[in-house]
Short mmCIF file of C-alpha atoms and ligand atoms in Angstrom, two decimals:
data_model
loop_
_atom_site.label_atom_id
_atom_site.label_comp_id
_atom_site.label_asym_id
_atom_site.label_seq_id
_atom_site.Cartn_x
_atom_site.Cartn_y
_atom_site.Cartn_z
CA MET X 1 78.72 133.51 92.70
CA PRO X 2 76.28 135.95 94.22
CA GLU X 3 76.99 139.58 93.34
CA ALA X 4 76.38 140.76 96.95
CA MET X 5 79.14 138.66 98.50
CA PRO X 6 81.62 140.95 100.33
CA GLU X 7 85.04 141.05 98.68
CA ALA X 8 86.75 139.86 101.88
CA GLN X 9 84.84 136.60 101.63
CA CYS X 10 85.96 135.96 98.03
CA VAL X 11 89.10 134.80 96.33
CA GLN X 12 89.94 135.40 92.71
CA ILE X 13 91.14 132.43 90.70
CA TYR X 14 91.70 131.86 87.00
CA LEU X 15 89.91 129.02 85.33
CA ASN X 16 91.49 128.30 81.97
CA GLY X 17 92.70 131.90 82.04
CA MET X 18 89.30 133.41 82.88
CA PRO X 19 89.18 135.39 86.14
CA ARG X 20 86.46 134.08 88.47
CA GLN X 21 85.52 134.94 92.05
CA VAL X 22 84.51 132.21 94.44
CA ALA X 23 83.71 132.10 98.14
CA ARG X 24 86.72 131.67 100.35
CA GLY X 25 86.92 128.02 101.42
CA THR X 26 85.53 126.65 98.10
CA SER X 27 87.28 123.59 96.86
CA VAL X 28 88.77 123.79 93.40
CA ALA X 29 86.47 120.97 92.28
CA ALA X 30 83.40 122.95 93.41
CA ALA X 31 84.71 126.11 91.67
CA LEU X 32 85.14 124.16 88.42
CA LEU X 33 81.65 122.71 88.71
CA LEU X 34 80.16 126.12 89.54
CA HIS X 35 81.62 127.58 86.41
CA ALA X 36 81.00 124.49 84.20
CA VAL X 37 84.67 123.96 83.55
CA PRO X 38 85.85 120.33 83.21
CA CYS X 39 88.69 119.16 85.42
CA ARG X 40 90.25 117.20 82.69
CA GLU X 41 89.54 115.48 79.37
CA SER X 42 89.65 111.69 78.92
CA VAL X 43 92.01 110.16 76.30
CA LYS X 44 89.02 110.33 73.95
CA GLY X 45 88.40 114.00 74.75
CA THR X 46 85.40 113.54 77.02
CA PRO X 47 85.11 116.20 79.68
CA ARG X 48 85.42 114.84 83.22
CA ALA X 49 84.45 116.20 86.60
CA ALA X 50 84.77 115.31 90.25
CA LEU X 51 83.07 112.06 91.21
CA CYS X 52 83.76 110.95 94.77
CA GLY X 53 84.67 114.27 96.24
CA MET X 54 86.90 112.65 98.90
CA GLY X 55 90.27 112.02 97.19
CA ILE X 56 89.82 108.41 96.12
CA CYS X 57 88.77 108.26 92.46
CA PHE X 58 91.22 110.76 90.91
CA GLU X 59 88.54 111.90 88.41
CA CYS X 60 88.98 115.51 89.49
CA ARG X 61 92.64 115.91 88.46
CA ALA X 62 93.54 119.25 86.95
CA VAL X 63 96.59 121.49 86.50
CA ILE X 64 96.92 123.90 89.39
CA ASN X 65 99.59 126.60 89.20
CA GLY X 66 101.36 124.62 86.53
CA VAL X 67 101.38 121.31 88.41
CA ALA X 68 99.45 118.47 86.75
CA HIS X 69 97.41 115.73 88.33
CA ARG X 70 96.27 117.71 91.38
CA ARG X 71 93.16 116.35 92.99
CA THR X 72 90.93 119.41 92.90
CA CYS X 73 88.46 118.01 95.49
CA GLN X 74 91.23 118.07 98.10
CA ILE X 75 92.45 121.64 97.51
CA ASN X 76 90.73 124.89 98.43
CA CYS X 77 90.87 127.86 96.14
CA LEU X 78 93.55 130.45 97.00
CA ASP X 79 93.81 134.01 95.72
CA GLU X 80 95.35 134.20 92.24
CA MET X 81 95.36 130.41 91.84
CA ARG X 82 95.52 129.27 88.20
CA VAL X 83 93.57 126.19 87.32
CA GLU X 84 93.69 124.62 83.87
CA THR X 85 91.71 121.73 82.46
CA GLN X 86 94.12 118.78 82.14
CA ARG X 87 94.40 117.49 78.63
S1 FES I 101 86.59 113.62 93.09
FE1 FES I 101 87.46 111.71 93.50
S2 FES I 101 89.51 112.20 93.96
FE2 FES I 101 88.62 114.08 93.66
#
């Protein structure tokens, strides 16, 4: 995230408990990729990330505000949103 972005154009989210700022309108999947945080881990523990980006593959599932299996490519970041890698 560029340092010079005006605060009004940003939202603060928490990725695995770490506060991060992203541009308003950023999808959760993009925010996870931007900060190198996996959406979920496979049953063997392999980190996974968004694949199709259009709601079909379900590879981007993560826990958002305590709700599991949310497709992060279909949800924009909101202020104070809490996103956790799904394990
Ligand atoms: S990346 Fe495929 S459903 Fe989200």
